[in-house]
XYZ file of C-alpha atoms in Angstrom:
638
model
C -26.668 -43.748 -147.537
C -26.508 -41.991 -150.924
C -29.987 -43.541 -151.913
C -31.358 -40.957 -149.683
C -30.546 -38.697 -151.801
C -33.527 -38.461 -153.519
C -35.697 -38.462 -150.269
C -37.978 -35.773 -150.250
C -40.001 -34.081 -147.241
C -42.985 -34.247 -149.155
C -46.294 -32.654 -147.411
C -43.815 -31.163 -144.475
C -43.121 -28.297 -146.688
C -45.395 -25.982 -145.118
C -43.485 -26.903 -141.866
C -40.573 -25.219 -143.791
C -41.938 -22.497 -144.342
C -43.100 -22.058 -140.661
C -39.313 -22.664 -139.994
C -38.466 -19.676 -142.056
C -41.184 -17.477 -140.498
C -39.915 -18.477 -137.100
C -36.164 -17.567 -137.818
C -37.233 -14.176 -139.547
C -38.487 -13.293 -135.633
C -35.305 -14.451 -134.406
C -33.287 -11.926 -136.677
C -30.010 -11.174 -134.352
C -28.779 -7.710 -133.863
C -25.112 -7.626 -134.837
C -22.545 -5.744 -136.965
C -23.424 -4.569 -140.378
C -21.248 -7.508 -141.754
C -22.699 -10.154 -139.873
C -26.350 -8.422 -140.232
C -25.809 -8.622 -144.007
C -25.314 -11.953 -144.080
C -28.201 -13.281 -141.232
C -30.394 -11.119 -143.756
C -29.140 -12.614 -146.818
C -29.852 -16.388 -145.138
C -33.622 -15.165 -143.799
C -35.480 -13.931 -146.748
C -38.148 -15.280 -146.090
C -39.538 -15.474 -149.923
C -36.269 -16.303 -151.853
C -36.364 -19.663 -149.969
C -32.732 -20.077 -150.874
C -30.068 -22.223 -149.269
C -28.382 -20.930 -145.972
C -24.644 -18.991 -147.843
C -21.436 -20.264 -145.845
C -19.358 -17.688 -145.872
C -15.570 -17.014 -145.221
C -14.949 -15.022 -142.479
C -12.546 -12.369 -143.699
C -10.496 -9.912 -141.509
C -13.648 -7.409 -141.250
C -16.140 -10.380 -139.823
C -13.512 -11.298 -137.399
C -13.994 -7.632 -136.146
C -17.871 -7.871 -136.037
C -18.057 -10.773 -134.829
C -15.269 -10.204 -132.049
C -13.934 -6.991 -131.600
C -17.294 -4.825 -132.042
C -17.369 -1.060 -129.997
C -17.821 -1.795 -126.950
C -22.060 -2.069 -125.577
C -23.192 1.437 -124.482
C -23.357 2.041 -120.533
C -27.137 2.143 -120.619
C -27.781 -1.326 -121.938
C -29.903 -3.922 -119.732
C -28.268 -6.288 -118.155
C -29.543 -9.343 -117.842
C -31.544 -10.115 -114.404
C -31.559 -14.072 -114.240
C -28.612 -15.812 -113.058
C -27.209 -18.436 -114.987
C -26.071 -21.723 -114.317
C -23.703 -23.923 -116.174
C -22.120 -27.175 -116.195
C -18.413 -26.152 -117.050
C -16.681 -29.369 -118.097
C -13.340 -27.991 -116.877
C -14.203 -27.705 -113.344
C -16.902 -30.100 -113.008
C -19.697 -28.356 -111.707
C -22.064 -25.532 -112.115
C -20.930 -22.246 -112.420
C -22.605 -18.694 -112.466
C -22.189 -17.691 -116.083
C -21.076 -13.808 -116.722
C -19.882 -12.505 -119.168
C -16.238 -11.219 -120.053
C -15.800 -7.335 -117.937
C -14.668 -5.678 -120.657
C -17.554 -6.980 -123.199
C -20.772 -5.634 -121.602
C -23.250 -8.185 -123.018
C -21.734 -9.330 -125.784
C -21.080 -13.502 -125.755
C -19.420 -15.364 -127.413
C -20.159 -18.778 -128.421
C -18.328 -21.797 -130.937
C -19.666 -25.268 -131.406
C -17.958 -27.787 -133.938
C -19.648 -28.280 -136.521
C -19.893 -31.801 -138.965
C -17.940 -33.451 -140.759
C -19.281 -33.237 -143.995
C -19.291 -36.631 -145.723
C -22.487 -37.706 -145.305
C -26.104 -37.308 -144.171
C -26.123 -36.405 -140.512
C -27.495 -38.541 -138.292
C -29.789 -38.422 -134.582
C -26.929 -37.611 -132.656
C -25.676 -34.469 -134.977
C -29.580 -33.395 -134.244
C -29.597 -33.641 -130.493
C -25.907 -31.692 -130.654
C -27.470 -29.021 -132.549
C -30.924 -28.903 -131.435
C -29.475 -28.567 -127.684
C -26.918 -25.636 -128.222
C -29.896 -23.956 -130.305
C -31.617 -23.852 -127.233
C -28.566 -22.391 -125.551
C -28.564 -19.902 -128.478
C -32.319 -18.689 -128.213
C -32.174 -18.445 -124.463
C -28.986 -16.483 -123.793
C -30.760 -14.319 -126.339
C -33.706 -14.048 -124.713
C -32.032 -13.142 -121.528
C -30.537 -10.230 -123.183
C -26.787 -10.966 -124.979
C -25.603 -10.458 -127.936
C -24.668 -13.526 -128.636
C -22.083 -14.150 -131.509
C -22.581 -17.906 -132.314
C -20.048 -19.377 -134.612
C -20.255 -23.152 -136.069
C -17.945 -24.600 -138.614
C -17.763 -27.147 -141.179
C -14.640 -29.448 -141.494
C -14.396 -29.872 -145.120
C -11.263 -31.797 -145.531
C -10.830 -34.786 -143.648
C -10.090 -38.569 -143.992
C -13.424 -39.627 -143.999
C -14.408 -37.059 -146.774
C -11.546 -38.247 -148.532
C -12.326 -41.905 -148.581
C -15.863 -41.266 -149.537
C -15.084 -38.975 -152.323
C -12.953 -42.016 -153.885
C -15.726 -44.730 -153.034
C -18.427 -42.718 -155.617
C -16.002 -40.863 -157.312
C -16.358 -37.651 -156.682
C -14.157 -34.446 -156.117
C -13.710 -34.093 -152.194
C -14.555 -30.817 -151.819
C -18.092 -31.008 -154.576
C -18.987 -34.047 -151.998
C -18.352 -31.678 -149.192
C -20.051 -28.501 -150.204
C -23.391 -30.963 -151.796
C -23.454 -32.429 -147.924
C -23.199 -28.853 -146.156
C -26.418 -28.287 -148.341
C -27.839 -31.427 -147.374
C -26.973 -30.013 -143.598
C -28.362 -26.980 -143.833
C -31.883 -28.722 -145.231
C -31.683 -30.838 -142.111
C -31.067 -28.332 -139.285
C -33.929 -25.936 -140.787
C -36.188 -28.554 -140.888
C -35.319 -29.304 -137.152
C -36.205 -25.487 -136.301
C -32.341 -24.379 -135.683
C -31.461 -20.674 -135.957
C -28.391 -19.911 -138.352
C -25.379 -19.467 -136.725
C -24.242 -15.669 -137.068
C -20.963 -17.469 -138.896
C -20.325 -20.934 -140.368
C -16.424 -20.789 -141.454
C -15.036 -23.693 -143.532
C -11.967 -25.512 -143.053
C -10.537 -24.902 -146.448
C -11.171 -21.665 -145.722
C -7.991 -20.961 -143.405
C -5.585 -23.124 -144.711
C -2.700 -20.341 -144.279
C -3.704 -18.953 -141.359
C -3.648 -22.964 -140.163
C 0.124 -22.769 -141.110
C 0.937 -19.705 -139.217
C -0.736 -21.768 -135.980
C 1.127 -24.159 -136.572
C 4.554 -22.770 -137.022
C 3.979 -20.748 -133.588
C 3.494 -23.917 -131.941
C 6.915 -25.238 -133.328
C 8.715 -22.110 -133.072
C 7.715 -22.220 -128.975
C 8.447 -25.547 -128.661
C 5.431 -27.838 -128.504
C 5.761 -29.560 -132.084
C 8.284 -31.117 -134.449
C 7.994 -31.896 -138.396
C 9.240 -35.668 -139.677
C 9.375 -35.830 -143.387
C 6.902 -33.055 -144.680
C 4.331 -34.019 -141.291
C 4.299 -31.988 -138.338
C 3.366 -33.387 -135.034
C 2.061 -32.022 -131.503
C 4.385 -32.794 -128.892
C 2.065 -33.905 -125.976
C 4.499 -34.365 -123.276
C 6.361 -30.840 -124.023
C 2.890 -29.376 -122.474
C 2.048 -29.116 -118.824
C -1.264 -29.740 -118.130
C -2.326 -31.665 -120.540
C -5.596 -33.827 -119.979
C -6.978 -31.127 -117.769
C -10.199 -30.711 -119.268
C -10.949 -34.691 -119.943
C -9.021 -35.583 -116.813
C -6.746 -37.770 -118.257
C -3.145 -38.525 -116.919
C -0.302 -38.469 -119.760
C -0.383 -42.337 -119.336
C -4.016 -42.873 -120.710
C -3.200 -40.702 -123.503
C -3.798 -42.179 -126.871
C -3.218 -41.282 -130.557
C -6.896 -40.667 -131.191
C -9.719 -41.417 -132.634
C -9.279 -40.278 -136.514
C -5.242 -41.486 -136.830
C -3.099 -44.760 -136.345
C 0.032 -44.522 -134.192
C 3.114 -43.597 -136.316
C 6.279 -44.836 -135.353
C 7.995 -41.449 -136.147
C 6.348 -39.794 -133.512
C 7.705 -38.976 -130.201
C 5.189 -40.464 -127.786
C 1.730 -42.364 -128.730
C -0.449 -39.437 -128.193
C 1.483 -36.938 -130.212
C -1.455 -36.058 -132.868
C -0.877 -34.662 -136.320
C -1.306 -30.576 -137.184
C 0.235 -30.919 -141.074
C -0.117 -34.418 -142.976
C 1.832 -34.665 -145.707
C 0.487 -35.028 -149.529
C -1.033 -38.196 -150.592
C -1.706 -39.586 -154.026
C -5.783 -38.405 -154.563
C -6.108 -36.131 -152.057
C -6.073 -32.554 -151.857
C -3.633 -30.799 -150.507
C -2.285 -27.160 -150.034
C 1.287 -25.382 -149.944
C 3.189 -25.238 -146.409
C 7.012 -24.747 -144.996
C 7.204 -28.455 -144.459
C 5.938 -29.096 -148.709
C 2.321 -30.085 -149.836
C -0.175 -31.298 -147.724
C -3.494 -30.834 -145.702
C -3.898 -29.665 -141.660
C -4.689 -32.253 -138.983
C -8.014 -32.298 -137.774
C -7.734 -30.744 -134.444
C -5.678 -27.276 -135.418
C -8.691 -26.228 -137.623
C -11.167 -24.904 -134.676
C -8.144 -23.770 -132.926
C -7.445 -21.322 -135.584
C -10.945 -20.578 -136.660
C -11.599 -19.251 -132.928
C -8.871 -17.410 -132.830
C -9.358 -16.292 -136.951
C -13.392 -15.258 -136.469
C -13.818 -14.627 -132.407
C -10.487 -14.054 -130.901
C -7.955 -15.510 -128.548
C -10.578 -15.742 -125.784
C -13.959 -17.222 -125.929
C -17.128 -17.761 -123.476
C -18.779 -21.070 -124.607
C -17.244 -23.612 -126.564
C -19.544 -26.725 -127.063
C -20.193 -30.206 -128.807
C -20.797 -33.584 -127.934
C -19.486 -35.585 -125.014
C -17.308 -37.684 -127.790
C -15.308 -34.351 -128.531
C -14.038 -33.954 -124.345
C -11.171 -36.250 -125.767
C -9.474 -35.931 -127.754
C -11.086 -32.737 -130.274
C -11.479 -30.375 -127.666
C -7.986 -31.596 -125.319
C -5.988 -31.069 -128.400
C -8.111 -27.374 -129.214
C -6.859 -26.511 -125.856
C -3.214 -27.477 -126.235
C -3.104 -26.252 -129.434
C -4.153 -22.631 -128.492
C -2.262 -22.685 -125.319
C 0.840 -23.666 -127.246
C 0.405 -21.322 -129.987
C -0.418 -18.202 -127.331
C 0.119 -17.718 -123.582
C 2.593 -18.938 -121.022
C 2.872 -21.928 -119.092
C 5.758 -23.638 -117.228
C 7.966 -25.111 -119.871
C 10.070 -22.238 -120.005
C 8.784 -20.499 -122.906
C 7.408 -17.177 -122.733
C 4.405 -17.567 -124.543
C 3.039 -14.171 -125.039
C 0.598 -13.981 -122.595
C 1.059 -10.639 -121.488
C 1.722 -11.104 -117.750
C -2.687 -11.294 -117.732
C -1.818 -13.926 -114.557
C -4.648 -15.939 -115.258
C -4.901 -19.337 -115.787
C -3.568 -20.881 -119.447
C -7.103 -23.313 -119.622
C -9.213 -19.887 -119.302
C -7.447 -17.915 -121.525
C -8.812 -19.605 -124.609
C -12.151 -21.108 -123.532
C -14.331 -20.100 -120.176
C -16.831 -22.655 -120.037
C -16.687 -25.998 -121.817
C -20.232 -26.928 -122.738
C -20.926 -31.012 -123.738
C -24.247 -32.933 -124.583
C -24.286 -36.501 -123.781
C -24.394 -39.237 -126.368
C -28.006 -40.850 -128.034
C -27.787 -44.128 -127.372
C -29.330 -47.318 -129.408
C -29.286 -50.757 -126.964
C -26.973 -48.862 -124.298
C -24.092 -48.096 -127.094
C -23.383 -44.733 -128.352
C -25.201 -43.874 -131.703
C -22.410 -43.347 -134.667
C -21.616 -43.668 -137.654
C -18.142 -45.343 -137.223
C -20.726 -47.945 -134.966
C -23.146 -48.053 -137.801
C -26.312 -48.161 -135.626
C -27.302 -44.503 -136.487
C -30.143 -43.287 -138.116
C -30.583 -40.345 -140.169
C -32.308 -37.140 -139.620
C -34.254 -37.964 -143.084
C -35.033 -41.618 -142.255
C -37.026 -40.169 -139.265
C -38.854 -37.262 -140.009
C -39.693 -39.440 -143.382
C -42.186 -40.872 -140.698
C -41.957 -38.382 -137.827
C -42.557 -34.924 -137.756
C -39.508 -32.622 -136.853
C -41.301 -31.153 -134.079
C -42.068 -34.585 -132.578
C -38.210 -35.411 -133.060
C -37.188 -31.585 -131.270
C -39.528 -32.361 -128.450
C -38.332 -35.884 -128.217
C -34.575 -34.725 -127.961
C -35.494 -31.683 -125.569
C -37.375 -33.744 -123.225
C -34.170 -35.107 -121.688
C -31.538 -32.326 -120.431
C -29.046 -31.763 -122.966
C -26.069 -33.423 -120.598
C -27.511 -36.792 -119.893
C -27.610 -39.955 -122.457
C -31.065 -40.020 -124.415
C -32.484 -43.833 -125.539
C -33.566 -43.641 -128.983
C -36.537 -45.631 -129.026
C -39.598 -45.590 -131.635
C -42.008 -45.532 -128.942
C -40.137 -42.717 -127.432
C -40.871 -41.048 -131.070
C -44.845 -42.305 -130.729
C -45.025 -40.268 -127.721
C -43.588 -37.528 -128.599
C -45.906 -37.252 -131.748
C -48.577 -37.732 -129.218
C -47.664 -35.364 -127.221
C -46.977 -32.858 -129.978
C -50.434 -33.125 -131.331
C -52.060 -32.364 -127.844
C -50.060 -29.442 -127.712
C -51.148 -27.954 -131.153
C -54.566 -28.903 -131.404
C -54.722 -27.000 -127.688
C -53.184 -24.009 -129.308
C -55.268 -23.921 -132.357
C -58.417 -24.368 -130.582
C -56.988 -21.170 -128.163
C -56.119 -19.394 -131.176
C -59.728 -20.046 -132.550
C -61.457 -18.652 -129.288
C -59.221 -15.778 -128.841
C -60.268 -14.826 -132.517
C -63.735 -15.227 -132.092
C -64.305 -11.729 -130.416
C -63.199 -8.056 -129.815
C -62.818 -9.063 -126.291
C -60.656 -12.256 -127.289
C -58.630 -10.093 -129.625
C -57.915 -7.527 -127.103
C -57.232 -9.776 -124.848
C -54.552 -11.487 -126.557
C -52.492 -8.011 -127.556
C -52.483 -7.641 -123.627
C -51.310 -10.412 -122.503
C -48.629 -10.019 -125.349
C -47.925 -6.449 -124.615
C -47.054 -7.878 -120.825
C -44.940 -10.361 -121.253
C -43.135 -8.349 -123.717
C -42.365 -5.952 -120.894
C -41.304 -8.200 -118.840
C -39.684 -11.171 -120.540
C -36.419 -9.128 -122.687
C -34.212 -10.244 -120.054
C -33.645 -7.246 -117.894
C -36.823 -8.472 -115.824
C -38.035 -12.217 -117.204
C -41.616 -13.153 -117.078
C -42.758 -9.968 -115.460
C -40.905 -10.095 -112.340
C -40.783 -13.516 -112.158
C -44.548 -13.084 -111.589
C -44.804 -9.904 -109.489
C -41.684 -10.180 -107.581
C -42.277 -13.932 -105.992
C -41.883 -17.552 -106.951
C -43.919 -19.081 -109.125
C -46.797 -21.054 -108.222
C -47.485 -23.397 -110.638
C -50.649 -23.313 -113.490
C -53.132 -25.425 -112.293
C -56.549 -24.013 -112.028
C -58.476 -22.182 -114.999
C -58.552 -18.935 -114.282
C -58.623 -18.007 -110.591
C -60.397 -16.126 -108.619
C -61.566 -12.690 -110.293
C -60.050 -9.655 -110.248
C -61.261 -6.417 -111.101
C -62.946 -6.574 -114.395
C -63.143 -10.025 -114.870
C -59.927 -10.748 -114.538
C -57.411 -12.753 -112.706
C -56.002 -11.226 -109.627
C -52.168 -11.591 -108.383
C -49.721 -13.144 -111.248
C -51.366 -13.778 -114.148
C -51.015 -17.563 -115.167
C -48.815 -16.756 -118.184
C -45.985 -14.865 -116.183
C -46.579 -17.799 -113.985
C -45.791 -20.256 -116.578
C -43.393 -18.773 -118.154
C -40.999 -17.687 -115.189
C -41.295 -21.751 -114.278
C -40.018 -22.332 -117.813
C -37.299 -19.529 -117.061
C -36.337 -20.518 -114.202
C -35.880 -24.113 -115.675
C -33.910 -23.090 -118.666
C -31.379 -21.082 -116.639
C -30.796 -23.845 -114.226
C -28.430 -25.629 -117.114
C -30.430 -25.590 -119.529
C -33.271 -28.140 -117.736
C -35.333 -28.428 -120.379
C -37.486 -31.655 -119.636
C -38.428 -29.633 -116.438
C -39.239 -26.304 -118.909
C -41.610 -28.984 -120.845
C -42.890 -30.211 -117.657
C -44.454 -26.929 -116.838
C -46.812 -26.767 -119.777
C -49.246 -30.099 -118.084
C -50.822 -27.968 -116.099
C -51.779 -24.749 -118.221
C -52.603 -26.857 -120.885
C -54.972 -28.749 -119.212
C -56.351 -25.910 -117.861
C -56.511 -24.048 -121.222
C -58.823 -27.356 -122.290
C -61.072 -26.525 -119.618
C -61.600 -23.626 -120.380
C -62.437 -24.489 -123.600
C -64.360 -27.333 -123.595
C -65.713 -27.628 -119.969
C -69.217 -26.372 -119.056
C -67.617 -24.905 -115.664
C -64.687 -23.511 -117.457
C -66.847 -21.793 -120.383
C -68.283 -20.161 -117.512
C -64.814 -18.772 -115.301
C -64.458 -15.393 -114.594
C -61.871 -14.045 -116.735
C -61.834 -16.842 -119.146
C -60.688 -15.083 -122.007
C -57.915 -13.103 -119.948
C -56.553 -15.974 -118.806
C -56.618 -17.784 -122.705
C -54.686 -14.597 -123.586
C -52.007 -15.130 -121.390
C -51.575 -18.684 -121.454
C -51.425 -18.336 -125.436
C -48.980 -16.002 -124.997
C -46.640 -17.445 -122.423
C -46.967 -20.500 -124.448
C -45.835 -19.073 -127.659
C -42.680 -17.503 -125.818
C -41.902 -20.729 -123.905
C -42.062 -22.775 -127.430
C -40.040 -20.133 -128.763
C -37.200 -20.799 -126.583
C -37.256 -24.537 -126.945
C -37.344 -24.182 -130.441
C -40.830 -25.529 -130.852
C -43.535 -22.807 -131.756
C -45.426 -22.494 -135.014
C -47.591 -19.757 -136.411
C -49.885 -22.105 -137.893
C -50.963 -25.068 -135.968
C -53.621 -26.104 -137.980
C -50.780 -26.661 -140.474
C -48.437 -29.012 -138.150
C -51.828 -30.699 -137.390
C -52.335 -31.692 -140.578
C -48.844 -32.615 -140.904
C -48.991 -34.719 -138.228
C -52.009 -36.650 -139.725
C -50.129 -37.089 -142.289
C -47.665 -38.376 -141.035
C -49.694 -40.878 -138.888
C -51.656 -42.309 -141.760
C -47.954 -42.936 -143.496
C -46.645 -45.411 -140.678
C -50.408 -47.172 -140.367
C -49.993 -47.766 -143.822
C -53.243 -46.073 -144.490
C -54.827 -43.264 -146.469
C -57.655 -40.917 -145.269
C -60.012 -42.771 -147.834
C -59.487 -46.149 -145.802
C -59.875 -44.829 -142.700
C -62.995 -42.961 -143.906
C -64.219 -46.107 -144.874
C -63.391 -47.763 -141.765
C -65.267 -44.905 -139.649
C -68.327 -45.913 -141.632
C -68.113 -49.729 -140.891
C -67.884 -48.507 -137.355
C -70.867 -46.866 -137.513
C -73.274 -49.568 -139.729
C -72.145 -52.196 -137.243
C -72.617 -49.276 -134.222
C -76.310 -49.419 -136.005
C -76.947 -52.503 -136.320
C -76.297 -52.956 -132.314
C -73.193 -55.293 -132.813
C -70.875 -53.197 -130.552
C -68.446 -56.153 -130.849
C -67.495 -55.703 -134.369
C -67.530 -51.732 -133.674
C -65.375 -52.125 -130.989
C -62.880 -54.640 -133.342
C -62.838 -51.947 -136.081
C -61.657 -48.961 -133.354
C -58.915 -51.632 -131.769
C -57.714 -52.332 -135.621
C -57.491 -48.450 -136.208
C -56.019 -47.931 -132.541
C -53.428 -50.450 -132.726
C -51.831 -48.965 -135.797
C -52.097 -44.964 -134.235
C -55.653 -44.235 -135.493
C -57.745 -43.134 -132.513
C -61.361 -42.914 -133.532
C -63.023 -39.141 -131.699
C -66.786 -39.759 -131.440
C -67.988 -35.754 -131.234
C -72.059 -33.693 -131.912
C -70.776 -33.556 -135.537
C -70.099 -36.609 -136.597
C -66.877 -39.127 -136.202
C -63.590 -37.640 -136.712
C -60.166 -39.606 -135.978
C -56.729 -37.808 -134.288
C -53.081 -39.763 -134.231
C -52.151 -41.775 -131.410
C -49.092 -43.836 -130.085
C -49.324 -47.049 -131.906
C -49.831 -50.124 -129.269
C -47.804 -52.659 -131.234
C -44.596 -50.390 -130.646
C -42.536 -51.999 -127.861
C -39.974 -49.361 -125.929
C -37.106 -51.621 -127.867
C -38.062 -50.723 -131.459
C -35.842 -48.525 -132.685
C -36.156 -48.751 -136.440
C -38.151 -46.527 -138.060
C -41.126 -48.193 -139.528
C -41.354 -48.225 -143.158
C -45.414 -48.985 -143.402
């Protein structure tokens, strides 16, 4: 894939900058440290790379051990629901007693070898939502993410373009960093590297030997599988499925076939570090072990990646940790201080996993090689349109890439900002409009920080859905009861807590946008009682609901155009042709041969053009192109 290289985002660098804007609002509230460098990542005008940063002995503290919340903070008022992996089922979320709001949350990060691909997106884009919501309900949420930096695969690339490991690794962090702010993801409050806690790897490592759960054979150290009760507990797996792994061939020198490497000895080329057992470079799976327990602590809330990573990543994380620190019933005294509670929950409390995007009913991987890039797509699709694609299915079940699942999306997409840009445009328009709008904002404001979501869950009572424009009238014009935007947005709340249901979160925006377009472009609706009130607080509902998913923009009319753009790039077209074909339309519409107007609007149709007869003239908007069958998946290269 290094021809991509050189791939640039072209006319989506406004979208960029909307990016920027977007995470400037987002700012999180932690530590000095941790502020500092969130602040550092955010300026909004330096436009500078995202810094990784090692987390040294003071971030640990911020981002772990911070005073504890004063008495008088909110606590959050929605319940929570989520699909723990260890038990199987959906469980209230709280939060640790003795941490007030404070929550803490690690997902592993890349592998940093290459350009990340669809499935690195929908990870990413679905624990951003996580992110933004537990937020929004009111934690402080101290998200951690790393980067593995050394690694086989790094290794074997670096000597296939000969380059230094560690250069390749740092250029495709960069490249990573360009892709997940494209795609609208916060920054993490800390993205440790591997390399980065190499000795503090080594002091894991020799706990787990010293109590009893690993062995070194000639300058490698493995983990002893079978010394562990318990083991397969969170993927369910009896000793007798056990396997090596993914990443390693079976070594004869090991103890039992699933016994997977901590140390690995130095080899000729690669890069290696000092240890008790001579040169060499950590395993794969002891680096998040010790980067929890380095930058968050021994215990955790959320730990999350992809359903690939149940085994064996995250079953050897939890060995690892419960090896290196607490009891269990081999007969070593661990150090768990007599807590009593159960070795699985000491390290993590709820194991979050996405499911797999799938091409033709296989996973979508590299190691497969039927992935594509997050460049090779939003080369002819618009971020948003790939975000509200991957959103659009809850983050735990399989998503079918499909390029007609991408035409809709950009479909849908449009609708949604050329609705808010023509709100935004009325709104403006007037005093009353204005007014209106720093209401309805002022409301929801009050009533959507998490102590009290979407003003009482819209005054104390379940939401009835959007689906009229306007209601009856209140006093002064306006609606009376829940306004529509509480309404809306406590559906979209209510959605999002229930595991994170996002598809049903986009679901509730049919109705209040239709009935936004009503009452803008509707004789009856021009007319409604409260029309502007209820504008106001559909715009802002909206713009809170978009926020959460990750979706919003300050300037529509700029993803519009964007869009366009975009659409005219897979018809193969350029606004000059299509002006040109708008005309030939309209001679033939002249001359009365509505057969060869119709031909030119099926031509422009059939390749996403759709033709918008209006009083001022012809204009044209993008559209799902008709020759896309649901089994294309490549991305078209018109």
């Amino acid at each position: 894939m290094a021809h991509l290289g050189n791939l640039q985002l072209g006319g989506l660098q406004p979208a960029v900058t909307v990016w920027r804007a977007l995470r400037l609002g987002f700012a999180q509230r932690t530590s000095s440290a941790v502020a500092g460098r969130l602040l550092a990542k955010q300026q909004f005008s330096s436009r500078a790379r995202p810094v990784v940063t090692t987390a040294t002995a003071a971030q640990r503290e911020s981002a772990a051990a911070a005073p504890a919340a004063p008495a008088a903070a909110a606590q959050p008022g929605r319940e929570l629901l989520l699909h723990n992996t260890m038990s199987r089922q959906k469980e209230v979320f709280r939060p640790r007693a003795d941490q007030g709001n404070r929550v803490s949350m690690y997902v592993c990060g890349v592998t940093v070898y290459d350009y990340s691909h669809i499935g690195h997106a929908r990870v990413y884009v679905a624990f951003d939502v996580i992110y933004r919501f537990l937020r929004h309900l009111g934690y402080e949420v101290s998200y951690v993410r790393n980067f593995t930096d050394v690694d086989d695969k790094i290794i074997a690339r670096a000597n296939a373009v000969g380059e230094d490991p560690l250069a390749l690794a740092r250029r495709f962090i960069d490249e990573f960093h360009t892709d997940m702010e494209s795609l609208g993801c916060l920054p993490p409050s800390l993205e440790p590297k591997a390399t980065d806690f190499i000795p503090q790897m080594v002091d894991t490592i020799q706990r787990i030997i010293a109590n009893g759960h690993a062995y070194a054979v000639g300058g490698d150290v493995f983990f002893d599988v079978a010394s562990l009760p318990g083991y397969g507990k969170l993927s369910g797996r009896s000793q007798e499925d056990n396997r090596a792994g993914e990443r390693v061939a079976v070594d004869e020198r090991k103890r039992g076939a699933a016994d997977f490497a901590l140390w690995k000895s130095a080899k000729p080329g690669e890069p290696t570090w000092d240890s008790p057992w001579g040169p060499g470079r950590p395993g794969w799976h002891i680096e998040c072990s010790t980067m929890i327990r380095e930058v968050m602590g021994e215990v955790i809330d959320i730990h999350g990646g992809g359903r690939d990573l149940v085994f064996p990543h995250h079953e050897n994380e939890l060995a690892q940790s419960r090896a290196a620190a607490g009891s269990c019933s081999c007969g070593h005294d661990h150090g768990n201080g007599g807590s009593g509670r159960d070795d699985a929950e000491e390290f993590v409390r709820y194991w979050l996993h996405n499911g797999f995007v799938n091409v033709d009913s296989e996973k979508m991987s590299k190691s497969l090689g039927n992935f594509f890039t997050i460049r090779e797509v939003t080369a002819q699709y618009h971020p948003r349109a790939l975000r509200w694609f991957l959103v659009n299915t809850q983050y735990r079940q399989p998503i079918n890439y499909t390029q007609r699942a991408l035409e809709e999306a950009s479909d849908r997409v449009y609708y949604l900002f050329q609705t808010l840009a023509d709100m935004a445009e009325a709104l403006a328009a007037s005093p009353e409009g204005q007014q209106a709008l720093a209401e309805a904002q002022q409301q929801l404001r009050g009533g959507s920080n998490g102590s009290e979501p979407a003003a009482a869950a819209a005054a104390g009572g379940e939401a009835a859905p959007v689906g009229k424009a306007g209601g009856k009238g209140g006093k002064g014009g306006k609606p009376a009861g829940p306004s529509p935007g509480a309404q809306l947005l406590a559906e979209v709340e209510a959605a999002l807590a229930d595991d994170f249901n996002t598809p049903l979160a986009i679901a509730a925006f049919s109705a209040p946008l239709k009935a936004a377009n009503d009452l803008l472009h509707t004789k009856k609706g021009k007319k409604e009682a409260g029309r502007l009130q209820t504008l106001a607080s559909l715009h802002a509902a909206l713009q809170t609901a978009l926020e959460l998913l990750g979706l919003w923009a300050e300037q529509p009319a700029v993803v519009l155009a964007e869009l366009r753009e975009l659409a005219l790039r897979r018809a193969g077209l350029t606004e000059e042709q299509v002006a040109a074909a708008i005309e030939e339309r309209a001679a033939a519409r002249a001359a009365k041969d509505y057969a060869a107007s119709d031909a030119v609007r099926l031509r422009l149709e059939g390749l996403g053009i759709l033709m918008l007869d209006t009083p001022q003239g012809t204009t044209w908007k993008p559209g799902p192109r008709l020759h896309i069958a649901e089994k294309d998946t490549v991305p078209a290269t018109a």
